[in-house]
Amino acid sequence: MSLITEEVRAKSEIYHGDELCQEKSKELLREISLPNGLLPLQDMVECGYHRETGFVWMKQKKSYTHKFEKIGKLVSYATEVTATVEPNRIKKLTGVKTKELLVWISLSEIYVDDPPTGKITFKTPSGLSRSFPVSAFEVEEPAKEAKENKEEVKGVNGAVEVKEV
């Protein structure tokens, strides 16, 4: 059963499309002082944020397994990832597992003790935890390209078109 109810959706900021969701998820991670490469989801179709409660969700077309090269760890992200966020912490995490030896283990919490140079800790529902350098989850972001000159033009039927000038 999904945690994303109609009531939650009605009071949330909701974004659609991979490019916009990628931008918004990185923005959220910066806002709560967590490393920007922590949620490397792909082909996202929707993401949402209920600011009042801190509840967030991200949906992608298919599950994705990512290897964090700096620490040599595999992490699997389900088609739907949900959590509650607050400064320096992600709680009630669902849809994220890490591989330890031969077993996939669910993660339930992620937090940073002393941002931005401290350690980032990952906890399981059973209380086991493991810490790594925050730098292992930072991704260098490409410089934003200069935006092209564009102009909005109202069509005959009231539709808005974006045209290059």
PDB file of N, CA, C and O in Angstrom, residues 100-144:
ATOM      1  N   GLU A 100      25.064  -5.981   1.647  1.00  0.00           N
ATOM      2  CA  GLU A 100      26.123  -6.306   2.601  1.00  0.00           C
ATOM      3  C   GLU A 100      26.440  -7.788   2.429  1.00  0.00           C
ATOM      4  O   GLU A 100      25.548  -8.623   2.637  1.00  0.00           O
ATOM      5  N   LEU A 101      27.666  -8.078   2.050  1.00  0.00           N
ATOM      6  CA  LEU A 101      28.066  -9.445   1.692  1.00  0.00           C
ATOM      7  C   LEU A 101      27.128  -9.946   0.604  1.00  0.00           C
ATOM      8  O   LEU A 101      27.150  -9.436  -0.485  1.00  0.00           O
ATOM      9  N   LEU A 102      26.279 -10.933   0.877  1.00  0.00           N
ATOM     10  CA  LEU A 102      25.394 -11.462  -0.158  1.00  0.00           C
ATOM     11  C   LEU A 102      23.930 -11.123   0.088  1.00  0.00           C
ATOM     12  O   LEU A 102      23.048 -11.628  -0.596  1.00  0.00           O
ATOM     13  N   VAL A 103      23.658 -10.266   1.064  1.00  0.00           N
ATOM     14  CA  VAL A 103      22.280  -9.999   1.479  1.00  0.00           C
ATOM     15  C   VAL A 103      21.909  -8.534   1.248  1.00  0.00           C
ATOM     16  O   VAL A 103      22.696  -7.633   1.542  1.00  0.00           O
ATOM     17  N   TRP A 104      20.691  -8.313   0.746  1.00  0.00           N
ATOM     18  CA  TRP A 104      20.170  -6.957   0.603  1.00  0.00           C
ATOM     19  C   TRP A 104      19.482  -6.567   1.899  1.00  0.00           C
ATOM     20  O   TRP A 104      18.613  -7.295   2.392  1.00  0.00           O
ATOM     21  N   ILE A 105      19.853  -5.420   2.467  1.00  0.00           N
ATOM     22  CA  ILE A 105      19.324  -4.955   3.747  1.00  0.00           C
ATOM     23  C   ILE A 105      18.634  -3.607   3.548  1.00  0.00           C
ATOM     24  O   ILE A 105      19.207  -2.690   2.961  1.00  0.00           O
ATOM     25  N   SER A 106      17.393  -3.492   4.057  1.00  0.00           N
ATOM     26  CA  SER A 106      16.649  -2.232   3.956  1.00  0.00           C
ATOM     27  C   SER A 106      17.290  -1.162   4.828  1.00  0.00           C
ATOM     28  O   SER A 106      17.789  -1.452   5.910  1.00  0.00           O
ATOM     29  N   LEU A 107      17.243   0.062   4.340  1.00  0.00           N
ATOM     30  CA  LEU A 107      17.698   1.205   5.129  1.00  0.00           C
ATOM     31  C   LEU A 107      16.472   1.956   5.621  1.00  0.00           C
ATOM     32  O   LEU A 107      15.485   2.071   4.898  1.00  0.00           O
ATOM     33  N   SER A 108      16.522   2.479   6.842  1.00  0.00           N
ATOM     34  CA  SER A 108      15.375   3.190   7.386  1.00  0.00           C
ATOM     35  C   SER A 108      15.693   4.634   7.771  1.00  0.00           C
ATOM     36  O   SER A 108      14.781   5.440   7.932  1.00  0.00           O
ATOM     37  N   GLU A 109      16.985   4.947   7.912  1.00  0.00           N
ATOM     38  CA  GLU A 109      17.348   6.293   8.340  1.00  0.00           C
ATOM     39  C   GLU A 109      18.741   6.647   7.827  1.00  0.00           C
ATOM     40  O   GLU A 109      19.618   5.789   7.743  1.00  0.00           O
ATOM     41  N   ILE A 110      18.917   7.915   7.493  1.00  0.00           N
ATOM     42  CA  ILE A 110      20.212   8.437   7.050  1.00  0.00           C
ATOM     43  C   ILE A 110      20.411   9.776   7.750  1.00  0.00           C
ATOM     44  O   ILE A 110      19.505  10.610   7.745  1.00  0.00           O
ATOM     45  N   TYR A 111      21.575   9.977   8.361  1.00  0.00           N
ATOM     46  CA  TYR A 111      21.808  11.277   8.999  1.00  0.00           C
ATOM     47  C   TYR A 111      23.283  11.640   8.984  1.00  0.00           C
ATOM     48  O   TYR A 111      24.155  10.792   8.877  1.00  0.00           O
ATOM     49  N   VAL A 112      23.534  12.958   9.084  1.00  0.00           N
ATOM     50  CA  VAL A 112      24.887  13.489   9.121  1.00  0.00           C
ATOM     51  C   VAL A 112      25.079  14.134  10.482  1.00  0.00           C
ATOM     52  O   VAL A 112      24.259  14.942  10.916  1.00  0.00           O
ATOM     53  N   ASP A 113      26.169  13.757  11.167  1.00  0.00           N
ATOM     54  CA  ASP A 113      26.438  14.291  12.498  1.00  0.00           C
ATOM     55  C   ASP A 113      26.946  15.724  12.484  1.00  0.00           C
ATOM     56  O   ASP A 113      26.457  16.558  13.223  1.00  0.00           O
ATOM     57  N   ASP A 114      27.924  16.005  11.646  1.00  0.00           N
ATOM     58  CA  ASP A 114      28.566  17.317  11.657  1.00  0.00           C
ATOM     59  C   ASP A 114      28.744  17.803  10.223  1.00  0.00           C
ATOM     60  O   ASP A 114      29.836  17.742   9.677  1.00  0.00           O
ATOM     61  N   PRO A 115      27.640  18.256   9.590  1.00  0.00           N
ATOM     62  CA  PRO A 115      27.752  18.648   8.184  1.00  0.00           C
ATOM     63  C   PRO A 115      28.659  19.859   8.034  1.00  0.00           C
ATOM     64  O   PRO A 115      28.768  20.643   8.963  1.00  0.00           O
ATOM     65  N   PRO A 116      29.307  20.068   6.892  1.00  0.00           N
ATOM     66  CA  PRO A 116      29.355  19.184   5.746  1.00  0.00           C
ATOM     67  C   PRO A 116      30.549  18.229   5.751  1.00  0.00           C
ATOM     68  O   PRO A 116      30.700  17.422   4.865  1.00  0.00           O
ATOM     69  N   THR A 117      31.404  18.306   6.754  1.00  0.00           N
ATOM     70  CA  THR A 117      32.633  17.504   6.733  1.00  0.00           C
ATOM     71  C   THR A 117      32.539  16.224   7.553  1.00  0.00           C
ATOM     72  O   THR A 117      33.455  15.422   7.549  1.00  0.00           O
ATOM     73  N   GLY A 118      31.445  16.022   8.258  1.00  0.00           N
ATOM     74  CA  GLY A 118      31.333  14.873   9.152  1.00  0.00           C
ATOM     75  C   GLY A 118      31.079  13.565   8.441  1.00  0.00           C
ATOM     76  O   GLY A 118      31.302  13.423   7.244  1.00  0.00           O
ATOM     77  N   LYS A 119      30.600  12.624   9.200  1.00  0.00           N
ATOM     78  CA  LYS A 119      30.281  11.296   8.679  1.00  0.00           C
ATOM     79  C   LYS A 119      28.788  11.214   8.417  1.00  0.00           C
ATOM     80  O   LYS A 119      27.987  11.816   9.124  1.00  0.00           O
ATOM     81  N   ILE A 120      28.433  10.427   7.400  1.00  0.00           N
ATOM     82  CA  ILE A 120      27.031  10.161   7.125  1.00  0.00           C
ATOM     83  C   ILE A 120      26.747   8.736   7.595  1.00  0.00           C
ATOM     84  O   ILE A 120      27.529   7.825   7.332  1.00  0.00           O
ATOM     85  N   THR A 121      25.666   8.551   8.338  1.00  0.00           N
ATOM     86  CA  THR A 121      25.343   7.253   8.932  1.00  0.00           C
ATOM     87  C   THR A 121      24.059   6.712   8.337  1.00  0.00           C
ATOM     88  O   THR A 121      23.081   7.446   8.170  1.00  0.00           O
ATOM     89  N   PHE A 122      24.075   5.426   8.028  1.00  0.00           N
ATOM     90  CA  PHE A 122      22.920   4.720   7.463  1.00  0.00           C
ATOM     91  C   PHE A 122      22.465   3.699   8.496  1.00  0.00           C
ATOM     92  O   PHE A 122      23.268   2.885   8.954  1.00  0.00           O
ATOM     93  N   LYS A 123      21.172   3.727   8.851  1.00  0.00           N
ATOM     94  CA  LYS A 123      20.642   2.792   9.841  1.00  0.00           C
ATOM     95  C   LYS A 123      19.627   1.860   9.205  1.00  0.00           C
ATOM     96  O   LYS A 123      18.899   2.250   8.297  1.00  0.00           O
ATOM     97  N   THR A 124      19.559   0.638   9.736  1.00  0.00           N
ATOM     98  CA  THR A 124      18.577  -0.347   9.296  1.00  0.00           C
ATOM     99  C   THR A 124      17.428  -0.368  10.298  1.00  0.00           C
ATOM    100  O   THR A 124      17.582   0.117  11.423  1.00  0.00           O
ATOM    101  N   PRO A 125      16.298  -0.963   9.931  1.00  0.00           N
ATOM    102  CA  PRO A 125      15.179  -1.062  10.877  1.00  0.00           C
ATOM    103  C   PRO A 125      15.548  -1.813  12.164  1.00  0.00           C
ATOM    104  O   PRO A 125      14.970  -1.566  13.217  1.00  0.00           O
ATOM    105  N   SER A 126      16.532  -2.713  12.096  1.00  0.00           N
ATOM    106  CA  SER A 126      16.929  -3.473  13.285  1.00  0.00           C
ATOM    107  C   SER A 126      17.890  -2.704  14.189  1.00  0.00           C
ATOM    108  O   SER A 126      18.272  -3.186  15.249  1.00  0.00           O
ATOM    109  N   GLY A 127      18.308  -1.492  13.754  1.00  0.00           N
ATOM    110  CA  GLY A 127      19.179  -0.668  14.586  1.00  0.00           C
ATOM    111  C   GLY A 127      20.651  -0.738  14.220  1.00  0.00           C
ATOM    112  O   GLY A 127      21.453   0.013  14.763  1.00  0.00           O
ATOM    113  N   LEU A 128      21.025  -1.629  13.316  1.00  0.00           N
ATOM    114  CA  LEU A 128      22.420  -1.688  12.869  1.00  0.00           C
ATOM    115  C   LEU A 128      22.718  -0.434  12.060  1.00  0.00           C
ATOM    116  O   LEU A 128      21.847   0.091  11.371  1.00  0.00           O
ATOM    117  N   SER A 129      23.960   0.032  12.135  1.00  0.00           N
ATOM    118  CA  SER A 129      24.303   1.229  11.377  1.00  0.00           C
ATOM    119  C   SER A 129      25.731   1.149  10.857  1.00  0.00           C
ATOM    120  O   SER A 129      26.550   0.370  11.351  1.00  0.00           O
ATOM    121  N   ARG A 130      25.988   1.978   9.858  1.00  0.00           N
ATOM    122  CA  ARG A 130      27.315   2.060   9.259  1.00  0.00           C
ATOM    123  C   ARG A 130      27.546   3.501   8.831  1.00  0.00           C
ATOM    124  O   ARG A 130      26.647   4.137   8.298  1.00  0.00           O
ATOM    125  N   SER A 131      28.755   4.015   9.049  1.00  0.00           N
ATOM    126  CA  SER A 131      29.070   5.400   8.702  1.00  0.00           C
ATOM    127  C   SER A 131      30.149   5.473   7.631  1.00  0.00           C
ATOM    128  O   SER A 131      31.026   4.606   7.564  1.00  0.00           O
ATOM    129  N   PHE A 132      30.076   6.533   6.816  1.00  0.00           N
ATOM    130  CA  PHE A 132      31.025   6.775   5.732  1.00  0.00           C
ATOM    131  C   PHE A 132      31.306   8.278   5.671  1.00  0.00           C
ATOM    132  O   PHE A 132      30.538   9.074   6.198  1.00  0.00           O
ATOM    133  N   PRO A 133      32.373   8.667   4.958  1.00  0.00           N
ATOM    134  CA  PRO A 133      32.622  10.099   4.773  1.00  0.00           C
ATOM    135  C   PRO A 133      31.519  10.713   3.902  1.00  0.00           C
ATOM    136  O   PRO A 133      31.086  10.097   2.925  1.00  0.00           O
ATOM    137  N   VAL A 134      31.067  11.915   4.247  1.00  0.00           N
ATOM    138  CA  VAL A 134      30.044  12.604   3.463  1.00  0.00           C
ATOM    139  C   VAL A 134      30.507  12.763   2.015  1.00  0.00           C
ATOM    140  O   VAL A 134      29.717  12.641   1.082  1.00  0.00           O
ATOM    141  N   SER A 135      31.786  12.979   1.809  1.00  0.00           N
ATOM    142  CA  SER A 135      32.335  13.213   0.469  1.00  0.00           C
ATOM    143  C   SER A 135      32.082  12.058  -0.502  1.00  0.00           C
ATOM    144  O   SER A 135      32.058  12.255  -1.707  1.00  0.00           O
ATOM    145  N   ALA A 136      31.853  10.854   0.017  1.00  0.00           N
ATOM    146  CA  ALA A 136      31.595   9.694  -0.847  1.00  0.00           C
ATOM    147  C   ALA A 136      30.263   9.823  -1.580  1.00  0.00           C
ATOM    148  O   ALA A 136      30.018   9.114  -2.563  1.00  0.00           O
ATOM    149  N   PHE A 137      29.404  10.725  -1.139  1.00  0.00           N
ATOM    150  CA  PHE A 137      28.075  10.862  -1.717  1.00  0.00           C
ATOM    151  C   PHE A 137      27.854  12.217  -2.383  1.00  0.00           C
ATOM    152  O   PHE A 137      26.745  12.541  -2.773  1.00  0.00           O
ATOM    153  N   GLU A 138      28.936  12.990  -2.506  1.00  0.00           N
ATOM    154  CA  GLU A 138      28.855  14.275  -3.194  1.00  0.00           C
ATOM    155  C   GLU A 138      29.121  14.056  -4.677  1.00  0.00           C
ATOM    156  O   GLU A 138      30.012  13.303  -5.047  1.00  0.00           O
ATOM    157  N   VAL A 139      28.342  14.724  -5.510  1.00  0.00           N
ATOM    158  CA  VAL A 139      28.528  14.654  -6.953  1.00  0.00           C
ATOM    159  C   VAL A 139      28.801  16.063  -7.439  1.00  0.00           C
ATOM    160  O   VAL A 139      28.081  17.003  -7.074  1.00  0.00           O
ATOM    161  N   GLU A 140      29.845  16.190  -8.256  1.00  0.00           N
ATOM    162  CA  GLU A 140      30.158  17.503  -8.813  1.00  0.00           C
ATOM    163  C   GLU A 140      29.101  17.841  -9.850  1.00  0.00           C
ATOM    164  O   GLU A 140      28.864  17.068 -10.779  1.00  0.00           O
ATOM    165  N   GLU A 141      28.435  18.971  -9.654  1.00  0.00           N
ATOM    166  CA  GLU A 141      27.373  19.361 -10.575  1.00  0.00           C
ATOM    167  C   GLU A 141      27.947  20.192 -11.709  1.00  0.00           C
ATOM    168  O   GLU A 141      28.768  21.071 -11.476  1.00  0.00           O
ATOM    169  N   PRO A 142      27.502  19.905 -12.944  1.00  0.00           N
ATOM    170  CA  PRO A 142      27.997  20.697 -14.077  1.00  0.00           C
ATOM    171  C   PRO A 142      27.498  22.131 -13.964  1.00  0.00           C
ATOM    172  O   PRO A 142      26.430  22.380 -13.412  1.00  0.00           O
ATOM    173  N   ALA A 143      28.306  23.058 -14.483  1.00  0.00           N
ATOM    174  CA  ALA A 143      27.906  24.467 -14.454  1.00  0.00           C
ATOM    175  C   ALA A 143      26.640  24.624 -15.281  1.00  0.00           C
ATOM    176  O   ALA A 143      26.500  24.005 -16.336  1.00  0.00           O
ATOM    177  N   LYS A 144      25.712  25.439 -14.789  1.00  0.00           N
ATOM    178  CA  LYS A 144      24.455  25.646 -15.513  1.00  0.00           C
ATOM    179  C   LYS A 144      24.750  26.405 -16.803  1.00  0.00           C
ATOM    180  O   LYS A 144      25.469  27.384 -16.809  1.00  0.00           O
TER     181      LYS A 144
END
